[in-house]
Amino acid sequence: MQNEQLVSKLNDKRMKTRLKALKALTQDSSSQTLVMEKDNNINCVFRTVYSCFDRSPSLAVYYTYKFGMPLTGIVDYASLSSAEELIKAEKEVGGTYSCGAEVAVKAPSGERIILSAVGVPHKNVKAFNDDLSSYRNKRLAFTNALREKLNAKFKKYSISLPYAFWSLFGTVKTTSVEDLYVNLASKIIEKFKTADAITKFLTEDLALEILDDEAKKLSDESSTLYLFDLAYALKNKLKIKLPDEQLNTANHFLALCKKYGAISSATYKGGNLGDFIKQIKILGINSATAEFSARSQEFMQEFYDKC
């Protein structure tokens, strides 16, 4: 019970309280680390309350400590606000950490690509974070425009999404598209209560085509993943045209990385791998990343070899 109370304090509004709870948890001999099988390809990267999740940097550090993961990596959208707490948290635990920021930008070809900045020197974190404000503002403008479209569609059902997503710490989050659909799913659950009523609303009122495997997931509102399964169905089934997205250029972000001594990285999201590598070489990007799983071992080796 005591440990559960301490874990809940990892998301307290006060950083001092969060760090104190983290120290108590990691120094408690009864709080054993769950050592995982060593895997150099394990994903240790988190988003926090400064992006689109209700997780503090201290909670991310505790998670990696609890499960014996090799490091805590935090990459929020267009934000380095988690860096101060992450650094202090890792001093308490004695672990390894990495803090960065991810953005969507426009490549010279006009293509939308995902870039990140990692390894920002501590002395440059605040200045770099300040210069990322235009990226945060453009993301908020995009999600607000999408929110207006969703509110217009659901107005007749008395369902409305708020125009400000407040984090646990009382600041506005850099809302993601996923955030909006999770919030929409939550509103639908609140209004219709049961899985049967929700499915009827989706298929009859909204005229969404729900496949058998999707219907199975949406048949049990007691499932811990029900909210996210519903959000996923809404995001993929609703025919909402995305608003135009105003993006900074890739060269603008890369110039910031160079100015503040950060390592630039491009994220592979599919398509021709050779073209992806050619593009990052032309742009002068320092590194490349991709999301891997146990099912992508063959591609992972190809990715490593070519990069």
PDB file of C-alpha atoms in Angstrom:
ATOM      1  CA  MET A   1       0.000   0.000   0.000  1.00  0.00           C
ATOM      2  CA  GLN A   2       2.815   2.389   0.858  1.00  0.00           C
ATOM      3  CA  ASN A   3       4.504   1.757  -2.482  1.00  0.00           C
ATOM      4  CA  GLU A   4       1.221   2.360  -4.330  1.00  0.00           C
ATOM      5  CA  GLN A   5       0.887   5.727  -2.594  1.00  0.00           C
ATOM      6  CA  LEU A   6       4.450   6.630  -3.521  1.00  0.00           C
ATOM      7  CA  VAL A   7       3.894   5.635  -7.153  1.00  0.00           C
ATOM      8  CA  SER A   8       0.817   7.886  -7.280  1.00  0.00           C
ATOM      9  CA  LYS A   9       2.997  10.766  -6.028  1.00  0.00           C
ATOM     10  CA  LEU A  10       5.240  10.379  -9.093  1.00  0.00           C
ATOM     11  CA  ASN A  11       2.561  12.362 -10.937  1.00  0.00           C
ATOM     12  CA  ASP A  12       2.127  15.009  -8.239  1.00  0.00           C
ATOM     13  CA  LYS A  13       1.969  18.617  -9.478  1.00  0.00           C
ATOM     14  CA  ARG A  14       5.123  19.495  -7.505  1.00  0.00           C
ATOM     15  CA  MET A  15       8.465  18.353  -8.865  1.00  0.00           C
ATOM     16  CA  LYS A  16       9.950  18.207  -5.358  1.00  0.00           C
ATOM     17  CA  THR A  17       7.254  15.733  -4.278  1.00  0.00           C
ATOM     18  CA  ARG A  18       7.736  13.620  -7.402  1.00  0.00           C
ATOM     19  CA  LEU A  19      11.490  13.390  -6.915  1.00  0.00           C
ATOM     20  CA  LYS A  20      11.122  12.610  -3.205  1.00  0.00           C
ATOM     21  CA  ALA A  21       8.726   9.741  -4.020  1.00  0.00           C
ATOM     22  CA  LEU A  22      11.112   8.424  -6.681  1.00  0.00           C
ATOM     23  CA  LYS A  23      14.011   8.420  -4.223  1.00  0.00           C
ATOM     24  CA  ALA A  24      11.938   6.543  -1.625  1.00  0.00           C
ATOM     25  CA  LEU A  25      10.805   3.943  -4.148  1.00  0.00           C
ATOM     26  CA  THR A  26      14.255   3.238  -5.564  1.00  0.00           C
ATOM     27  CA  GLN A  27      15.899   3.026  -2.152  1.00  0.00           C
ATOM     28  CA  ASP A  28      13.233   0.694  -0.735  1.00  0.00           C
ATOM     29  CA  SER A  29      14.709  -2.813  -0.516  1.00  0.00           C
ATOM     30  CA  SER A  30      11.225  -4.336  -0.800  1.00  0.00           C
ATOM     31  CA  SER A  31      10.719  -2.673  -4.196  1.00  0.00           C
ATOM     32  CA  GLN A  32      12.511  -5.228  -6.335  1.00  0.00           C
ATOM     33  CA  THR A  33      13.612  -4.583  -9.868  1.00  0.00           C
ATOM     34  CA  LEU A  34      12.010  -6.872 -12.417  1.00  0.00           C
ATOM     35  CA  VAL A  35      15.043  -7.769 -14.518  1.00  0.00           C
ATOM     36  CA  MET A  36      14.138  -8.320 -18.138  1.00  0.00           C
ATOM     37  CA  GLU A  37      16.001 -10.517 -20.581  1.00  0.00           C
ATOM     38  CA  LYS A  38      18.752  -8.390 -22.117  1.00  0.00           C
ATOM     39  CA  ASP A  39      17.648  -6.932 -25.422  1.00  0.00           C
ATOM     40  CA  ASN A  40      19.702  -4.190 -27.050  1.00  0.00           C
ATOM     41  CA  ASN A  41      16.744  -3.321 -29.268  1.00  0.00           C
ATOM     42  CA  ILE A  42      14.281  -2.653 -26.453  1.00  0.00           C
ATOM     43  CA  ASN A  43      12.289   0.576 -26.722  1.00  0.00           C
ATOM     44  CA  CYS A  44      13.101   2.759 -23.710  1.00  0.00           C
ATOM     45  CA  VAL A  45      11.703   5.994 -25.135  1.00  0.00           C
ATOM     46  CA  PHE A  46       8.773   7.755 -23.451  1.00  0.00           C
ATOM     47  CA  ARG A  47       6.531  10.750 -23.991  1.00  0.00           C
ATOM     48  CA  THR A  48       5.472  12.777 -20.980  1.00  0.00           C
ATOM     49  CA  VAL A  49       2.919  15.342 -19.821  1.00  0.00           C
ATOM     50  CA  TYR A  50       4.781  17.931 -21.897  1.00  0.00           C
ATOM     51  CA  SER A  51       3.689  16.122 -25.041  1.00  0.00           C
ATOM     52  CA  CYS A  52       0.535  14.019 -25.129  1.00  0.00           C
ATOM     53  CA  PHE A  53       0.670  11.607 -22.188  1.00  0.00           C
ATOM     54  CA  ASP A  54      -0.121  11.888 -18.466  1.00  0.00           C
ATOM     55  CA  ARG A  55       3.269  10.632 -17.333  1.00  0.00           C
ATOM     56  CA  SER A  56       5.857  12.685 -15.470  1.00  0.00           C
ATOM     57  CA  PRO A  57       9.598  12.304 -16.173  1.00  0.00           C
ATOM     58  CA  SER A  58       9.945  10.817 -12.672  1.00  0.00           C
ATOM     59  CA  LEU A  59       7.373   8.145 -13.499  1.00  0.00           C
ATOM     60  CA  ALA A  60       9.251   7.312 -16.710  1.00  0.00           C
ATOM     61  CA  VAL A  61      12.487   6.920 -14.722  1.00  0.00           C
ATOM     62  CA  TYR A  62      10.749   4.695 -12.173  1.00  0.00           C
ATOM     63  CA  TYR A  63       9.339   2.519 -14.972  1.00  0.00           C
ATOM     64  CA  THR A  64      12.782   1.888 -16.457  1.00  0.00           C
ATOM     65  CA  TYR A  65      14.201   1.248 -12.963  1.00  0.00           C
ATOM     66  CA  LYS A  66      11.385  -1.163 -12.086  1.00  0.00           C
ATOM     67  CA  PHE A  67      11.788  -3.218 -15.233  1.00  0.00           C
ATOM     68  CA  GLY A  68      15.577  -3.168 -15.357  1.00  0.00           C
ATOM     69  CA  MET A  69      15.715  -1.290 -18.657  1.00  0.00           C
ATOM     70  CA  PRO A  70      19.108   0.092 -19.771  1.00  0.00           C
ATOM     71  CA  LEU A  71      18.187   3.774 -19.959  1.00  0.00           C
ATOM     72  CA  THR A  72      15.390   6.340 -19.770  1.00  0.00           C
ATOM     73  CA  GLY A  73      14.828   8.155 -23.032  1.00  0.00           C
ATOM     74  CA  ILE A  74      12.282  10.982 -23.222  1.00  0.00           C
ATOM     75  CA  VAL A  75      11.365  12.467 -26.593  1.00  0.00           C
ATOM     76  CA  ASP A  76       8.414  14.850 -26.436  1.00  0.00           C
ATOM     77  CA  TYR A  77       6.903  16.662 -29.369  1.00  0.00           C
ATOM     78  CA  ALA A  78       8.725  19.983 -29.855  1.00  0.00           C
ATOM     79  CA  SER A  79       9.559  20.199 -26.161  1.00  0.00           C
ATOM     80  CA  LEU A  80      12.576  19.797 -23.890  1.00  0.00           C
ATOM     81  CA  SER A  81      10.624  20.794 -20.784  1.00  0.00           C
ATOM     82  CA  SER A  82      11.143  17.360 -19.209  1.00  0.00           C
ATOM     83  CA  ALA A  83      14.953  17.699 -19.209  1.00  0.00           C
ATOM     84  CA  GLU A  84      15.338  19.425 -15.832  1.00  0.00           C
ATOM     85  CA  GLU A  85      13.328  16.806 -13.949  1.00  0.00           C
ATOM     86  CA  LEU A  86      14.834  13.912 -15.909  1.00  0.00           C
ATOM     87  CA  ILE A  87      18.364  14.993 -14.993  1.00  0.00           C
ATOM     88  CA  LYS A  88      17.463  15.362 -11.312  1.00  0.00           C
ATOM     89  CA  ALA A  89      15.575  12.053 -11.299  1.00  0.00           C
ATOM     90  CA  GLU A  90      18.457  10.123 -12.793  1.00  0.00           C
ATOM     91  CA  LYS A  91      20.816  11.597 -10.198  1.00  0.00           C
ATOM     92  CA  GLU A  92      18.572  10.041  -7.546  1.00  0.00           C
ATOM     93  CA  VAL A  93      18.502   6.650  -9.272  1.00  0.00           C
ATOM     94  CA  GLY A  94      21.985   6.645 -10.784  1.00  0.00           C
ATOM     95  CA  GLY A  95      20.832   5.578 -14.239  1.00  0.00           C
ATOM     96  CA  THR A  96      21.505   6.571 -17.820  1.00  0.00           C
ATOM     97  CA  TYR A  97      19.225   8.998 -19.604  1.00  0.00           C
ATOM     98  CA  SER A  98      18.601  10.718 -22.900  1.00  0.00           C
ATOM     99  CA  CYS A  99      16.317  13.675 -23.564  1.00  0.00           C
ATOM    100  CA  GLY A 100      15.252  14.994 -26.934  1.00  0.00           C
ATOM    101  CA  ALA A 101      12.506  16.590 -28.991  1.00  0.00           C
ATOM    102  CA  GLU A 102      10.666  15.288 -32.048  1.00  0.00           C
ATOM    103  CA  VAL A 103       9.051  17.422 -34.747  1.00  0.00           C
ATOM    104  CA  ALA A 104       7.266  17.050 -38.062  1.00  0.00           C
ATOM    105  CA  VAL A 105       8.878  19.149 -40.803  1.00  0.00           C
ATOM    106  CA  LYS A 106       8.733  19.702 -44.538  1.00  0.00           C
ATOM    107  CA  ALA A 107      11.601  18.200 -46.546  1.00  0.00           C
ATOM    108  CA  PRO A 108      12.940  20.046 -49.636  1.00  0.00           C
ATOM    109  CA  SER A 109      10.855  17.605 -51.715  1.00  0.00           C
ATOM    110  CA  GLY A 110       7.714  18.846 -49.950  1.00  0.00           C
ATOM    111  CA  GLU A 111       7.324  15.542 -48.096  1.00  0.00           C
ATOM    112  CA  ARG A 112       6.339  15.509 -44.411  1.00  0.00           C
ATOM    113  CA  ILE A 113       9.103  13.834 -42.407  1.00  0.00           C
ATOM    114  CA  ILE A 114       9.849  13.261 -38.720  1.00  0.00           C
ATOM    115  CA  LEU A 115      13.091  14.587 -37.216  1.00  0.00           C
ATOM    116  CA  SER A 116      14.453  14.540 -33.679  1.00  0.00           C
ATOM    117  CA  ALA A 117      17.138  16.320 -31.692  1.00  0.00           C
ATOM    118  CA  VAL A 118      18.930  14.348 -28.964  1.00  0.00           C
ATOM    119  CA  GLY A 119      22.033  14.858 -26.862  1.00  0.00           C
ATOM    120  CA  VAL A 120      21.371  18.544 -26.252  1.00  0.00           C
ATOM    121  CA  PRO A 121      24.040  19.984 -23.917  1.00  0.00           C
ATOM    122  CA  HIS A 122      22.468  20.887 -20.559  1.00  0.00           C
ATOM    123  CA  LYS A 123      23.465  24.542 -20.849  1.00  0.00           C
ATOM    124  CA  ASN A 124      21.537  24.842 -24.144  1.00  0.00           C
ATOM    125  CA  VAL A 125      18.304  23.088 -23.165  1.00  0.00           C
ATOM    126  CA  LYS A 126      16.321  26.193 -22.191  1.00  0.00           C
ATOM    127  CA  ALA A 127      17.328  28.238 -25.233  1.00  0.00           C
ATOM    128  CA  PHE A 128      16.628  25.346 -27.600  1.00  0.00           C
ATOM    129  CA  ASN A 129      13.259  24.743 -25.940  1.00  0.00           C
ATOM    130  CA  ASP A 130      12.352  28.416 -26.364  1.00  0.00           C
ATOM    131  CA  ASP A 131      13.203  28.222 -30.074  1.00  0.00           C
ATOM    132  CA  LEU A 132      10.880  25.229 -30.467  1.00  0.00           C
ATOM    133  CA  SER A 133       7.856  27.366 -29.558  1.00  0.00           C
ATOM    134  CA  SER A 134       6.893  27.917 -33.211  1.00  0.00           C
ATOM    135  CA  TYR A 135       6.679  24.142 -33.689  1.00  0.00           C
ATOM    136  CA  ARG A 136       4.436  23.788 -30.647  1.00  0.00           C
ATOM    137  CA  ASN A 137       2.214  26.659 -31.799  1.00  0.00           C
ATOM    138  CA  LYS A 138       1.791  25.166 -35.275  1.00  0.00           C
ATOM    139  CA  ARG A 139       0.918  21.751 -33.828  1.00  0.00           C
ATOM    140  CA  LEU A 140      -1.683  23.347 -31.547  1.00  0.00           C
ATOM    141  CA  ALA A 141      -3.175  25.256 -34.496  1.00  0.00           C
ATOM    142  CA  PHE A 142      -3.431  22.004 -36.469  1.00  0.00           C
ATOM    143  CA  THR A 143      -5.072  20.018 -33.673  1.00  0.00           C
ATOM    144  CA  ASN A 144      -7.434  22.900 -32.871  1.00  0.00           C
ATOM    145  CA  ALA A 145      -8.557  22.944 -36.513  1.00  0.00           C
ATOM    146  CA  LEU A 146      -9.164  19.175 -36.370  1.00  0.00           C
ATOM    147  CA  ARG A 147     -10.984  19.627 -33.044  1.00  0.00           C
ATOM    148  CA  GLU A 148     -13.355  22.099 -34.713  1.00  0.00           C
ATOM    149  CA  LYS A 149     -14.136  19.539 -37.422  1.00  0.00           C
ATOM    150  CA  LEU A 150     -14.842  16.835 -34.834  1.00  0.00           C
ATOM    151  CA  ASN A 151     -16.968  19.182 -32.719  1.00  0.00           C
ATOM    152  CA  ALA A 152     -19.027  20.144 -35.774  1.00  0.00           C
ATOM    153  CA  LYS A 153     -19.699  16.482 -36.576  1.00  0.00           C
ATOM    154  CA  PHE A 154     -20.606  15.497 -32.996  1.00  0.00           C
ATOM    155  CA  LYS A 155     -22.539  18.640 -32.013  1.00  0.00           C
ATOM    156  CA  LYS A 156     -25.916  17.014 -32.687  1.00  0.00           C
ATOM    157  CA  TYR A 157     -24.988  14.235 -30.253  1.00  0.00           C
ATOM    158  CA  SER A 158     -24.116  16.781 -27.527  1.00  0.00           C
ATOM    159  CA  ILE A 159     -20.489  15.657 -27.571  1.00  0.00           C
ATOM    160  CA  SER A 160     -17.796  18.336 -27.529  1.00  0.00           C
ATOM    161  CA  LEU A 161     -14.027  18.321 -27.124  1.00  0.00           C
ATOM    162  CA  PRO A 162     -12.406  21.050 -24.978  1.00  0.00           C
ATOM    163  CA  TYR A 163     -10.213  23.670 -26.615  1.00  0.00           C
ATOM    164  CA  ALA A 164      -7.383  23.327 -24.122  1.00  0.00           C
ATOM    165  CA  PHE A 165      -5.758  20.111 -22.988  1.00  0.00           C
ATOM    166  CA  TRP A 166      -4.268  20.759 -19.578  1.00  0.00           C
ATOM    167  CA  SER A 167      -1.450  18.589 -18.307  1.00  0.00           C
ATOM    168  CA  LEU A 168      -1.112  17.324 -14.763  1.00  0.00           C
ATOM    169  CA  PHE A 169       1.089  20.321 -14.041  1.00  0.00           C
ATOM    170  CA  GLY A 170      -1.386  22.977 -15.158  1.00  0.00           C
ATOM    171  CA  THR A 171       0.164  23.759 -18.542  1.00  0.00           C
ATOM    172  CA  VAL A 172      -1.302  23.247 -22.012  1.00  0.00           C
ATOM    173  CA  LYS A 173      -0.012  20.085 -23.676  1.00  0.00           C
ATOM    174  CA  THR A 174       1.238  19.922 -27.253  1.00  0.00           C
ATOM    175  CA  THR A 175      -1.817  17.938 -28.265  1.00  0.00           C
ATOM    176  CA  SER A 176      -1.514  15.136 -30.791  1.00  0.00           C
ATOM    177  CA  VAL A 177      -4.132  13.791 -33.187  1.00  0.00           C
ATOM    178  CA  GLU A 178      -4.166  10.631 -31.058  1.00  0.00           C
ATOM    179  CA  ASP A 179      -4.911  12.782 -28.005  1.00  0.00           C
ATOM    180  CA  LEU A 180      -8.038  14.152 -29.668  1.00  0.00           C
ATOM    181  CA  TYR A 181      -9.408  10.722 -30.534  1.00  0.00           C
ATOM    182  CA  VAL A 182      -8.681   9.348 -27.066  1.00  0.00           C
ATOM    183  CA  ASN A 183     -10.567  12.332 -25.627  1.00  0.00           C
ATOM    184  CA  LEU A 184     -13.414  11.757 -28.088  1.00  0.00           C
ATOM    185  CA  ALA A 185     -13.557   8.073 -27.110  1.00  0.00           C
ATOM    186  CA  SER A 186     -13.706   9.076 -23.450  1.00  0.00           C
ATOM    187  CA  LYS A 187     -16.646  11.418 -24.148  1.00  0.00           C
ATOM    188  CA  ILE A 188     -18.506   8.664 -26.005  1.00  0.00           C
ATOM    189  CA  ILE A 189     -17.941   6.181 -23.165  1.00  0.00           C
ATOM    190  CA  GLU A 190     -19.154   8.768 -20.658  1.00  0.00           C
ATOM    191  CA  LYS A 191     -22.334   9.364 -22.668  1.00  0.00           C
ATOM    192  CA  PHE A 192     -23.299   5.828 -23.737  1.00  0.00           C
ATOM    193  CA  LYS A 193     -21.893   3.824 -20.802  1.00  0.00           C
ATOM    194  CA  THR A 194     -22.095   0.257 -22.176  1.00  0.00           C
ATOM    195  CA  ALA A 195     -20.276  -1.516 -25.007  1.00  0.00           C
ATOM    196  CA  ASP A 196     -23.560  -2.473 -26.713  1.00  0.00           C
ATOM    197  CA  ALA A 197     -24.817   1.120 -26.701  1.00  0.00           C
ATOM    198  CA  ILE A 198     -21.458   2.404 -27.961  1.00  0.00           C
ATOM    199  CA  THR A 199     -21.305  -0.139 -30.791  1.00  0.00           C
ATOM    200  CA  LYS A 200     -24.891   0.748 -31.774  1.00  0.00           C
ATOM    201  CA  PHE A 201     -23.917   4.447 -31.852  1.00  0.00           C
ATOM    202  CA  LEU A 202     -20.908   3.702 -34.048  1.00  0.00           C
ATOM    203  CA  THR A 203     -22.710   1.454 -36.518  1.00  0.00           C
ATOM    204  CA  GLU A 204     -26.142   3.102 -36.681  1.00  0.00           C
ATOM    205  CA  ASP A 205     -25.765   6.798 -35.859  1.00  0.00           C
ATOM    206  CA  LEU A 206     -22.275   7.245 -37.318  1.00  0.00           C
ATOM    207  CA  ALA A 207     -22.716   4.497 -39.955  1.00  0.00           C
ATOM    208  CA  LEU A 208     -19.193   3.166 -39.367  1.00  0.00           C
ATOM    209  CA  GLU A 209     -18.264  -0.221 -40.770  1.00  0.00           C
ATOM    210  CA  ILE A 210     -16.921  -2.211 -37.801  1.00  0.00           C
ATOM    211  CA  LEU A 211     -15.162  -5.451 -38.745  1.00  0.00           C
ATOM    212  CA  ASP A 212     -15.489  -8.630 -36.698  1.00  0.00           C
ATOM    213  CA  ASP A 213     -12.095  -8.319 -34.993  1.00  0.00           C
ATOM    214  CA  GLU A 214     -12.839  -4.691 -34.130  1.00  0.00           C
ATOM    215  CA  ALA A 215     -16.297  -5.581 -32.830  1.00  0.00           C
ATOM    216  CA  LYS A 216     -14.731  -8.202 -30.567  1.00  0.00           C
ATOM    217  CA  LYS A 217     -12.378  -5.606 -29.045  1.00  0.00           C
ATOM    218  CA  LEU A 218     -15.274  -3.187 -28.570  1.00  0.00           C
ATOM    219  CA  SER A 219     -17.544  -5.752 -26.924  1.00  0.00           C
ATOM    220  CA  ASP A 220     -16.021  -5.500 -23.434  1.00  0.00           C
ATOM    221  CA  GLU A 221     -15.937  -2.033 -21.873  1.00  0.00           C
ATOM    222  CA  SER A 222     -14.174  -3.492 -18.805  1.00  0.00           C
ATOM    223  CA  SER A 223     -11.017  -4.159 -20.833  1.00  0.00           C
ATOM    224  CA  THR A 224      -8.054  -2.001 -19.815  1.00  0.00           C
ATOM    225  CA  LEU A 225      -7.456  -1.264 -23.506  1.00  0.00           C
ATOM    226  CA  TYR A 226     -11.088  -0.447 -24.321  1.00  0.00           C
ATOM    227  CA  LEU A 227     -10.575   3.341 -24.394  1.00  0.00           C
ATOM    228  CA  PHE A 228      -7.654   3.041 -26.813  1.00  0.00           C
ATOM    229  CA  ASP A 229      -9.367   0.413 -28.992  1.00  0.00           C
ATOM    230  CA  LEU A 230     -12.339   2.753 -29.342  1.00  0.00           C
ATOM    231  CA  ALA A 231     -10.071   5.728 -30.071  1.00  0.00           C
ATOM    232  CA  TYR A 232      -8.245   3.693 -32.738  1.00  0.00           C
ATOM    233  CA  ALA A 233     -11.540   2.705 -34.375  1.00  0.00           C
ATOM    234  CA  LEU A 234     -12.743   6.312 -34.414  1.00  0.00           C
ATOM    235  CA  LYS A 235      -9.490   7.597 -35.876  1.00  0.00           C
ATOM    236  CA  ASN A 236      -9.486   5.013 -38.660  1.00  0.00           C
ATOM    237  CA  LYS A 237     -13.194   4.855 -39.462  1.00  0.00           C
ATOM    238  CA  LEU A 238     -14.424   8.448 -39.260  1.00  0.00           C
ATOM    239  CA  LYS A 239     -14.135  10.153 -42.609  1.00  0.00           C
ATOM    240  CA  ILE A 240     -12.723  13.437 -41.336  1.00  0.00           C
ATOM    241  CA  LYS A 241     -10.469  15.273 -43.755  1.00  0.00           C
ATOM    242  CA  LEU A 242      -7.389  16.470 -41.914  1.00  0.00           C
ATOM    243  CA  PRO A 243      -6.834  20.241 -41.978  1.00  0.00           C
ATOM    244  CA  ASP A 244      -3.805  21.697 -43.723  1.00  0.00           C
ATOM    245  CA  GLU A 245      -0.725  21.425 -41.530  1.00  0.00           C
ATOM    246  CA  GLN A 246       1.723  24.318 -41.461  1.00  0.00           C
ATOM    247  CA  LEU A 247       5.232  22.949 -41.020  1.00  0.00           C
ATOM    248  CA  ASN A 248       8.643  24.488 -40.546  1.00  0.00           C
ATOM    249  CA  THR A 249      11.310  23.314 -42.964  1.00  0.00           C
ATOM    250  CA  ALA A 250      13.725  20.495 -42.261  1.00  0.00           C
ATOM    251  CA  ASN A 251      16.621  22.909 -42.762  1.00  0.00           C
ATOM    252  CA  HIS A 252      15.239  25.224 -40.071  1.00  0.00           C
ATOM    253  CA  PHE A 253      15.190  22.430 -37.496  1.00  0.00           C
ATOM    254  CA  LEU A 254      18.609  21.139 -38.530  1.00  0.00           C
ATOM    255  CA  ALA A 255      20.017  24.638 -38.144  1.00  0.00           C
ATOM    256  CA  LEU A 256      18.687  24.692 -34.554  1.00  0.00           C
ATOM    257  CA  CYS A 257      20.314  21.312 -33.877  1.00  0.00           C
ATOM    258  CA  LYS A 258      23.631  22.638 -35.121  1.00  0.00           C
ATOM    259  CA  LYS A 259      23.261  25.919 -33.210  1.00  0.00           C
ATOM    260  CA  TYR A 260      22.647  24.153 -29.891  1.00  0.00           C
ATOM    261  CA  GLY A 261      24.973  21.187 -30.341  1.00  0.00           C
ATOM    262  CA  ALA A 262      22.283  18.509 -30.661  1.00  0.00           C
ATOM    263  CA  ILE A 263      22.470  15.266 -32.622  1.00  0.00           C
ATOM    264  CA  SER A 264      19.901  15.298 -35.433  1.00  0.00           C
ATOM    265  CA  SER A 265      18.009  12.146 -36.325  1.00  0.00           C
ATOM    266  CA  ALA A 266      15.434  11.121 -38.933  1.00  0.00           C
ATOM    267  CA  THR A 267      12.755   8.514 -38.226  1.00  0.00           C
ATOM    268  CA  TYR A 268      12.016   5.920 -40.889  1.00  0.00           C
ATOM    269  CA  LYS A 269       8.244   5.554 -41.284  1.00  0.00           C
ATOM    270  CA  GLY A 270       8.086   3.161 -44.226  1.00  0.00           C
ATOM    271  CA  GLY A 271       8.607   3.346 -47.956  1.00  0.00           C
ATOM    272  CA  ASN A 272      11.803   2.819 -49.926  1.00  0.00           C
ATOM    273  CA  LEU A 273      14.679   2.516 -47.458  1.00  0.00           C
ATOM    274  CA  GLY A 274      17.250   3.514 -50.065  1.00  0.00           C
ATOM    275  CA  ASP A 275      15.387   6.757 -50.814  1.00  0.00           C
ATOM    276  CA  PHE A 276      15.104   7.469 -47.077  1.00  0.00           C
ATOM    277  CA  ILE A 277      18.853   7.095 -46.550  1.00  0.00           C
ATOM    278  CA  LYS A 278      19.633   9.159 -49.637  1.00  0.00           C
ATOM    279  CA  GLN A 279      17.415  11.973 -48.349  1.00  0.00           C
ATOM    280  CA  ILE A 280      18.996  12.131 -44.881  1.00  0.00           C
ATOM    281  CA  LYS A 281      22.463  12.159 -46.416  1.00  0.00           C
ATOM    282  CA  ILE A 282      21.530  15.090 -48.669  1.00  0.00           C
ATOM    283  CA  LEU A 283      20.117  16.975 -45.677  1.00  0.00           C
ATOM    284  CA  GLY A 284      23.190  16.232 -43.570  1.00  0.00           C
ATOM    285  CA  ILE A 285      21.253  14.508 -40.780  1.00  0.00           C
ATOM    286  CA  ASN A 286      23.496  12.823 -38.178  1.00  0.00           C
ATOM    287  CA  SER A 287      21.572   9.602 -37.567  1.00  0.00           C
ATOM    288  CA  ALA A 288      18.525   7.497 -38.401  1.00  0.00           C
ATOM    289  CA  THR A 289      16.039   5.573 -36.285  1.00  0.00           C
ATOM    290  CA  ALA A 290      13.197   3.146 -36.906  1.00  0.00           C
ATOM    291  CA  GLU A 291      10.655   1.335 -34.788  1.00  0.00           C
ATOM    292  CA  PHE A 292      11.483  -2.337 -34.454  1.00  0.00           C
ATOM    293  CA  SER A 293       9.735  -5.406 -33.116  1.00  0.00           C
ATOM    294  CA  ALA A 294      10.394  -9.118 -32.887  1.00  0.00           C
ATOM    295  CA  ARG A 295       8.637  -9.459 -36.254  1.00  0.00           C
ATOM    296  CA  SER A 296      11.057  -7.140 -38.032  1.00  0.00           C
ATOM    297  CA  GLN A 297      14.405  -8.821 -37.333  1.00  0.00           C
ATOM    298  CA  GLU A 298      15.244  -9.225 -41.019  1.00  0.00           C
ATOM    299  CA  PHE A 299      14.473  -5.588 -41.813  1.00  0.00           C
ATOM    300  CA  MET A 300      16.306  -4.456 -38.691  1.00  0.00           C
ATOM    301  CA  GLN A 301      19.512  -6.061 -39.938  1.00  0.00           C
ATOM    302  CA  GLU A 302      19.054  -4.435 -43.350  1.00  0.00           C
ATOM    303  CA  PHE A 303      18.446  -1.078 -41.694  1.00  0.00           C
ATOM    304  CA  TYR A 304      21.630  -1.375 -39.600  1.00  0.00           C
ATOM    305  CA  ASP A 305      23.693  -2.480 -42.596  1.00  0.00           C
ATOM    306  CA  LYS A 306      22.564   0.367 -44.842  1.00  0.00           C
ATOM    307  CA  CYS A 307      22.812   3.042 -42.164  1.00  0.00           C
TER     308      CYS A 307
END
